[in-house]
Amino acid sequence: MASNTKQVTHDFPPYFKVYKDGTIERYLNTVYVPPGLDTATGVQSKDVVVSPETGVKARIFIPKIDGPPQKLPLLVHYHGGAFSIASAFDTNGTNYLNSLVSRGNIIAVSIDYRLAPEHPLPIAYDDSWAALQWVATHSNGSGPEPWLNKYADLGRVFLEGESAGANIAHHVAVRAGSTGLAGLKITGVLAVHPFFGVKQHDALYKYVCPSSDLDDDPNLNPEVDPNLKKMACKRVLVCVAENDELRDRGGAYYGTLAKSEWGGRVELYETRDGDHCFHMFSDPNTEKVKHLVKKMVDFIYQ
């Protein structure tokens, strides 16, 4: 008979399980990859500390630059994983951003926010917001990170994420508009296969965010958010995938923005026969991934 301390009290496959003694075990081990030069794309990356107080870090990506330095659009990326798994430093995210940065000729900053359930929401939201505030300190070219000072155009900032990361990108954009953020301009949001709550995941979200009211939670249901009209951008690209269980919820998010008082322009793009976050787990040279990345790059350079 198993010891009481090894009894599972909460189980949320494929993310994590919780034992009676408080131990948390994740189903998938994150495979970390060091920063550096990606020889296939010429993209360089490095890791930086965003907040010594919280330990939040980020990975910065710059494309191969020929000729004199130039200011490039800045993409702030929030990774997915149900707020509880994955990392800005893992293999999937690094491969994806190497490809996107190379093909788009952009700068990217991927935020390694703290994970639930050890750090329950809203901590991931707060970390992600603090990271954007850190980015904004580079507006006069004298911020703590030389790559951002030299290469990032803070007048062309895009917030992007997949799944839970798309949810975070939306939250940060609304927060920037409702509270104000000097030093940068959020031009657009790219919400890829966004998570905004579905009934089969209510128990998981309630566990990682005990304070949530679920349907009445503006982070899960933007339609009830009185600050939605203040979202700090004029363009949003919502990407959905045909075979994704979150497809309809992503479509509903598109509809909410389209009929809201926000007043910006929202576009919906669907990948036929695509699965949830396929671009994170597939070879970046497959046609599906290349088409999605091209759509994103075209959106950035509109």
Short mmCIF file of C-alpha atoms in Angstrom, two decimals:
data_model
loop_
_atom_site.label_atom_id
_atom_site.label_comp_id
_atom_site.label_asym_id
_atom_site.label_seq_id
_atom_site.Cartn_x
_atom_site.Cartn_y
_atom_site.Cartn_z
CA MET A 1 0.00 0.00 0.00
CA ALA A 2 1.34 3.39 -0.97
CA SER A 3 2.40 5.84 1.68
CA ASN A 4 0.02 8.76 2.27
CA THR A 5 2.83 11.10 1.27
CA LYS A 6 2.87 9.54 -2.21
CA GLN A 7 -0.84 9.68 -2.79
CA VAL A 8 -1.80 11.88 -5.74
CA THR A 9 -4.24 14.60 -4.76
CA HIS A 10 -4.42 16.43 -8.10
CA ASP A 11 -3.59 15.11 -11.55
CA PHE A 12 -3.53 17.24 -14.71
CA PRO A 13 -1.97 15.24 -17.54
CA PRO A 14 0.02 16.02 -19.63
CA TYR A 15 1.19 18.87 -17.38
CA PHE A 16 1.73 17.89 -13.75
CA LYS A 17 0.50 15.93 -10.76
CA VAL A 18 0.52 16.92 -7.09
CA TYR A 19 1.16 14.50 -4.21
CA LYS A 20 -0.30 14.69 -0.73
CA ASP A 21 3.03 15.81 0.70
CA GLY A 22 3.00 18.81 -1.67
CA THR A 23 5.51 17.40 -4.15
CA ILE A 24 4.86 18.47 -7.74
CA GLU A 25 5.87 16.17 -10.57
CA ARG A 26 5.72 17.26 -14.20
CA TYR A 27 4.94 14.75 -16.91
CA LEU A 28 7.42 16.25 -19.35
CA ASN A 29 10.98 17.25 -18.58
CA THR A 30 12.01 20.52 -20.18
CA VAL A 31 14.98 20.06 -22.50
CA TYR A 32 17.14 23.14 -22.16
CA VAL A 33 19.42 24.37 -24.92
CA PRO A 34 22.17 26.92 -24.30
CA PRO A 35 22.15 30.28 -26.07
CA GLY A 36 24.70 31.15 -28.74
CA LEU A 37 25.06 31.12 -32.50
CA ASP A 38 22.60 29.01 -34.49
CA THR A 39 24.65 27.97 -37.48
CA ALA A 40 21.61 27.08 -39.59
CA THR A 41 20.11 30.58 -39.46
CA GLY A 42 22.92 32.85 -38.31
CA VAL A 43 20.77 33.98 -35.37
CA GLN A 44 22.58 34.75 -32.13
CA SER A 45 21.02 34.49 -28.69
CA LYS A 46 21.95 35.21 -25.10
CA ASP A 47 20.28 35.02 -21.70
CA VAL A 48 19.79 38.01 -19.43
CA VAL A 49 18.37 38.66 -15.97
CA VAL A 50 15.24 40.78 -16.12
CA SER A 51 14.61 40.99 -12.38
CA PRO A 52 17.21 40.05 -9.73
CA GLU A 53 14.44 40.23 -7.12
CA THR A 54 12.24 37.55 -8.69
CA GLY A 55 14.88 35.72 -10.71
CA VAL A 56 12.94 36.20 -13.95
CA LYS A 57 15.18 35.91 -17.01
CA ALA A 58 14.82 36.23 -20.76
CA ARG A 59 16.50 35.01 -23.93
CA ILE A 60 17.27 37.62 -26.59
CA PHE A 61 17.60 36.72 -30.27
CA ILE A 62 19.14 38.86 -33.01
CA PRO A 63 19.33 37.98 -36.71
CA LYS A 64 22.47 37.91 -38.77
CA ILE A 65 23.14 41.55 -39.55
CA ASP A 66 25.17 42.50 -42.60
CA GLY A 67 26.31 46.08 -42.86
CA PRO A 68 25.77 48.88 -40.34
CA PRO A 69 23.48 48.38 -37.33
CA GLN A 70 19.79 48.96 -38.01
CA LYS A 71 16.74 49.25 -35.78
CA LEU A 72 14.44 46.26 -36.21
CA PRO A 73 10.94 45.41 -34.96
CA LEU A 74 10.95 43.83 -31.50
CA LEU A 75 8.88 40.74 -30.74
CA VAL A 76 8.25 39.98 -27.05
CA HIS A 77 7.43 36.28 -26.81
CA TYR A 78 5.57 34.48 -24.02
CA HIS A 79 5.81 30.69 -24.19
CA GLY A 80 2.86 28.34 -23.75
CA GLY A 81 2.45 25.29 -21.53
CA ALA A 82 -0.68 25.78 -19.39
CA PHE A 83 1.24 28.32 -17.28
CA SER A 84 3.00 25.33 -15.70
CA ILE A 85 5.51 23.75 -18.11
CA ALA A 86 8.06 24.75 -20.77
CA SER A 87 10.59 27.57 -20.72
CA ALA A 88 12.06 30.39 -22.75
CA PHE A 89 15.24 28.31 -22.78
CA ASP A 90 13.87 25.03 -24.11
CA THR A 91 14.62 23.39 -27.42
CA ASN A 92 11.22 23.91 -29.03
CA GLY A 93 11.00 27.61 -28.29
CA THR A 94 14.59 28.28 -29.26
CA ASN A 95 14.26 26.48 -32.59
CA TYR A 96 11.02 28.31 -33.35
CA LEU A 97 12.40 31.75 -32.53
CA ASN A 98 15.63 31.13 -34.43
CA SER A 99 13.48 30.50 -37.50
CA LEU A 100 11.09 33.41 -36.94
CA VAL A 101 13.87 35.90 -36.20
CA SER A 102 15.83 34.81 -39.27
CA ARG A 103 12.89 34.83 -41.66
CA GLY A 104 11.40 38.02 -40.26
CA ASN A 105 14.62 39.96 -39.72
CA ILE A 106 13.42 40.98 -36.27
CA ILE A 107 14.67 41.03 -32.69
CA ALA A 108 12.96 38.73 -30.18
CA VAL A 109 12.90 38.60 -26.39
CA SER A 110 11.42 35.43 -24.87
CA ILE A 111 10.34 35.81 -21.25
CA ASP A 112 10.98 33.00 -18.77
CA TYR A 113 8.20 33.82 -16.32
CA ARG A 114 7.80 31.77 -13.14
CA LEU A 115 5.62 28.69 -13.45
CA ALA A 116 2.53 27.53 -11.62
CA PRO A 117 1.58 25.77 -9.47
CA GLU A 118 4.67 26.59 -7.38
CA HIS A 119 4.05 30.21 -8.36
CA PRO A 120 0.28 30.48 -8.84
CA LEU A 121 -1.29 33.01 -11.16
CA PRO A 122 -1.28 35.97 -11.34
CA ILE A 123 2.50 35.64 -10.85
CA ALA A 124 3.11 34.72 -14.51
CA TYR A 125 1.05 37.74 -15.58
CA ASP A 126 2.96 40.02 -13.22
CA ASP A 127 6.36 38.65 -14.31
CA SER A 128 5.42 39.15 -17.95
CA TRP A 129 4.26 42.70 -17.33
CA ALA A 130 7.45 43.48 -15.38
CA ALA A 131 9.49 42.10 -18.28
CA LEU A 132 7.81 44.52 -20.71
CA GLN A 133 8.52 47.36 -18.28
CA TRP A 134 12.16 46.23 -18.34
CA VAL A 135 12.15 46.33 -22.14
CA ALA A 136 10.79 49.88 -21.97
CA THR A 137 13.83 51.03 -19.96
CA HIS A 138 15.82 50.78 -23.22
CA SER A 139 13.81 53.54 -24.90
CA ASN A 140 16.58 56.13 -24.73
CA GLY A 141 19.31 53.73 -25.76
CA SER A 142 20.80 53.49 -22.27
CA GLY A 143 19.05 50.43 -20.89
CA PRO A 144 20.91 47.54 -19.25
CA GLU A 145 21.02 45.32 -22.36
CA PRO A 146 23.29 46.51 -25.23
CA TRP A 147 21.58 44.39 -27.91
CA LEU A 148 18.25 46.09 -27.25
CA ASN A 149 19.84 49.52 -27.12
CA LYS A 150 21.57 48.95 -30.45
CA TYR A 151 19.08 46.97 -32.52
CA ALA A 152 15.51 47.18 -31.13
CA ASP A 153 12.99 49.67 -32.50
CA LEU A 154 10.79 50.31 -29.48
CA GLY A 155 8.34 52.14 -31.70
CA ARG A 156 7.52 48.77 -33.31
CA VAL A 157 6.91 46.31 -30.48
CA PHE A 158 4.81 43.19 -30.97
CA LEU A 159 3.58 40.88 -28.19
CA GLU A 160 3.32 37.23 -29.22
CA GLY A 161 2.68 33.88 -27.66
CA GLU A 162 1.21 30.46 -28.21
CA SER A 163 -1.58 28.89 -26.13
CA ALA A 164 -1.21 30.16 -22.55
CA GLY A 165 1.48 32.51 -23.86
CA ALA A 166 -1.08 34.10 -26.19
CA ASN A 167 -3.32 34.60 -23.17
CA ILE A 168 -0.42 36.34 -21.41
CA ALA A 169 0.30 38.53 -24.46
CA HIS A 170 -3.33 39.66 -24.46
CA HIS A 171 -3.23 40.37 -20.72
CA VAL A 172 -0.06 42.45 -21.03
CA ALA A 173 -1.47 44.47 -23.95
CA VAL A 174 -4.64 45.28 -22.01
CA ARG A 175 -2.62 46.11 -18.90
CA ALA A 176 -0.36 48.44 -20.87
CA GLY A 177 -3.38 50.27 -22.21
CA SER A 178 -5.23 50.51 -18.92
CA THR A 179 -2.29 51.54 -16.72
CA GLY A 180 0.02 53.19 -19.25
CA LEU A 181 3.59 52.35 -20.21
CA ALA A 182 6.04 54.98 -21.39
CA GLY A 183 9.07 54.14 -23.48
CA LEU A 184 7.66 51.86 -26.16
CA LYS A 185 4.75 51.46 -28.53
CA ILE A 186 2.89 48.16 -28.81
CA THR A 187 2.04 47.99 -32.50
CA GLY A 188 0.34 44.61 -32.49
CA VAL A 189 -0.44 41.32 -30.75
CA LEU A 190 0.00 37.89 -32.34
CA ALA A 191 -2.17 35.37 -30.50
CA VAL A 192 -1.29 31.89 -31.78
CA HIS A 193 -3.71 29.10 -30.80
CA PRO A 194 -4.77 31.16 -27.77
CA PHE A 195 -6.01 29.68 -24.52
CA PHE A 196 -8.99 31.52 -23.06
CA GLY A 197 -10.51 28.72 -21.09
CA VAL A 198 -12.57 25.69 -22.06
CA LYS A 199 -14.68 23.66 -19.66
CA GLN A 200 -12.44 20.59 -19.75
CA HIS A 201 -9.57 22.72 -18.42
CA ASP A 202 -11.48 24.63 -15.73
CA ALA A 203 -10.13 22.46 -12.89
CA LEU A 204 -6.56 22.96 -14.10
CA TYR A 205 -6.91 26.72 -14.39
CA LYS A 206 -8.63 26.96 -11.00
CA TYR A 207 -5.71 25.06 -9.47
CA VAL A 208 -3.02 27.29 -11.03
CA CYS A 209 -5.11 30.41 -10.35
CA PRO A 210 -7.08 29.85 -7.12
CA SER A 211 -8.48 33.38 -7.20
CA SER A 212 -10.12 32.93 -10.62
CA ASP A 213 -13.89 33.21 -11.06
CA LEU A 214 -13.54 31.28 -14.35
CA ASP A 215 -16.33 32.58 -16.63
CA ASP A 216 -16.24 35.96 -14.89
CA ASP A 217 -12.44 36.14 -15.02
CA PRO A 218 -11.36 38.69 -17.66
CA ASN A 219 -8.14 36.76 -18.22
CA LEU A 220 -10.24 33.78 -19.37
CA ASN A 221 -13.16 35.68 -20.82
CA PRO A 222 -12.09 38.98 -22.41
CA GLU A 223 -15.73 39.76 -23.20
CA VAL A 224 -16.35 40.64 -19.52
CA ASP A 225 -13.23 42.81 -19.20
CA PRO A 226 -14.14 46.51 -18.85
CA ASN A 227 -10.57 47.39 -19.85
CA LEU A 228 -10.65 45.49 -23.15
CA LYS A 229 -11.39 48.70 -25.05
CA LYS A 230 -8.11 50.13 -23.73
CA MET A 231 -5.90 47.41 -25.22
CA ALA A 232 -2.64 49.11 -26.18
CA CYS A 233 -2.39 48.23 -29.85
CA LYS A 234 -4.30 48.81 -33.05
CA ARG A 235 -3.80 45.41 -34.68
CA VAL A 236 -4.26 41.79 -33.55
CA LEU A 237 -3.61 38.58 -35.48
CA VAL A 238 -5.44 35.55 -34.10
CA CYS A 239 -4.09 32.24 -35.42
CA VAL A 240 -6.07 29.03 -35.00
CA ALA A 241 -5.56 25.45 -36.17
CA GLU A 242 -8.27 23.22 -37.61
CA ASN A 243 -7.62 20.22 -35.35
CA ASP A 244 -7.01 22.19 -32.17
CA GLU A 245 -9.51 21.75 -29.32
CA LEU A 246 -9.02 25.48 -28.63
CA ARG A 247 -9.92 26.45 -32.20
CA ASP A 248 -13.47 27.60 -31.42
CA ARG A 249 -12.32 29.52 -28.37
CA GLY A 250 -9.75 31.30 -30.51
CA GLY A 251 -12.48 32.14 -33.00
CA ALA A 252 -14.61 33.50 -30.17
CA TYR A 253 -11.72 35.70 -29.06
CA TYR A 254 -11.51 37.07 -32.58
CA GLY A 255 -15.25 37.78 -32.51
CA THR A 256 -15.03 39.47 -29.11
CA LEU A 257 -12.36 41.86 -30.35
CA ALA A 258 -14.19 42.52 -33.62
CA LYS A 259 -17.39 43.62 -31.88
CA SER A 260 -15.78 45.39 -28.91
CA GLU A 261 -15.23 49.10 -28.35
CA TRP A 262 -11.48 48.57 -28.71
CA GLY A 263 -11.56 50.00 -32.23
CA GLY A 264 -8.53 48.23 -33.64
CA ARG A 265 -8.27 45.80 -36.53
CA VAL A 266 -8.32 42.05 -35.86
CA GLU A 267 -7.56 39.31 -38.37
CA LEU A 268 -8.21 35.57 -38.14
CA TYR A 269 -5.87 33.07 -39.80
CA GLU A 270 -6.53 29.32 -39.79
CA THR A 271 -4.11 26.50 -40.57
CA ARG A 272 -5.94 23.64 -42.25
CA ASP A 273 -5.28 20.20 -40.76
CA GLY A 274 -3.11 21.79 -38.07
CA ASP A 275 -2.82 20.66 -34.46
CA HIS A 276 -2.37 22.73 -31.32
CA CYS A 277 0.97 24.55 -31.40
CA PHE A 278 2.21 22.41 -34.29
CA HIS A 279 4.76 25.11 -35.13
CA MET A 280 6.53 24.53 -31.81
CA PHE A 281 6.98 20.79 -32.33
CA SER A 282 7.58 20.54 -36.08
CA ASP A 283 10.55 21.07 -38.34
CA PRO A 284 10.55 24.82 -39.11
CA ASN A 285 11.08 23.98 -42.79
CA THR A 286 7.77 22.14 -43.20
CA GLU A 287 5.24 23.92 -45.40
CA LYS A 288 2.69 24.41 -42.61
CA VAL A 289 5.20 26.09 -40.34
CA LYS A 290 6.63 28.21 -43.13
CA HIS A 291 3.16 29.43 -44.11
CA LEU A 292 2.33 30.35 -40.50
CA VAL A 293 5.64 32.14 -39.99
CA LYS A 294 5.18 34.03 -43.26
CA LYS A 295 1.74 35.17 -42.11
CA MET A 296 3.23 36.41 -38.85
CA VAL A 297 6.08 38.23 -40.60
CA ASP A 298 3.67 39.83 -43.07
CA PHE A 299 1.56 41.01 -40.13
CA ILE A 300 4.59 42.57 -38.46
CA TYR A 301 5.60 44.46 -41.60
CA GLN A 302 2.13 45.68 -42.64
#
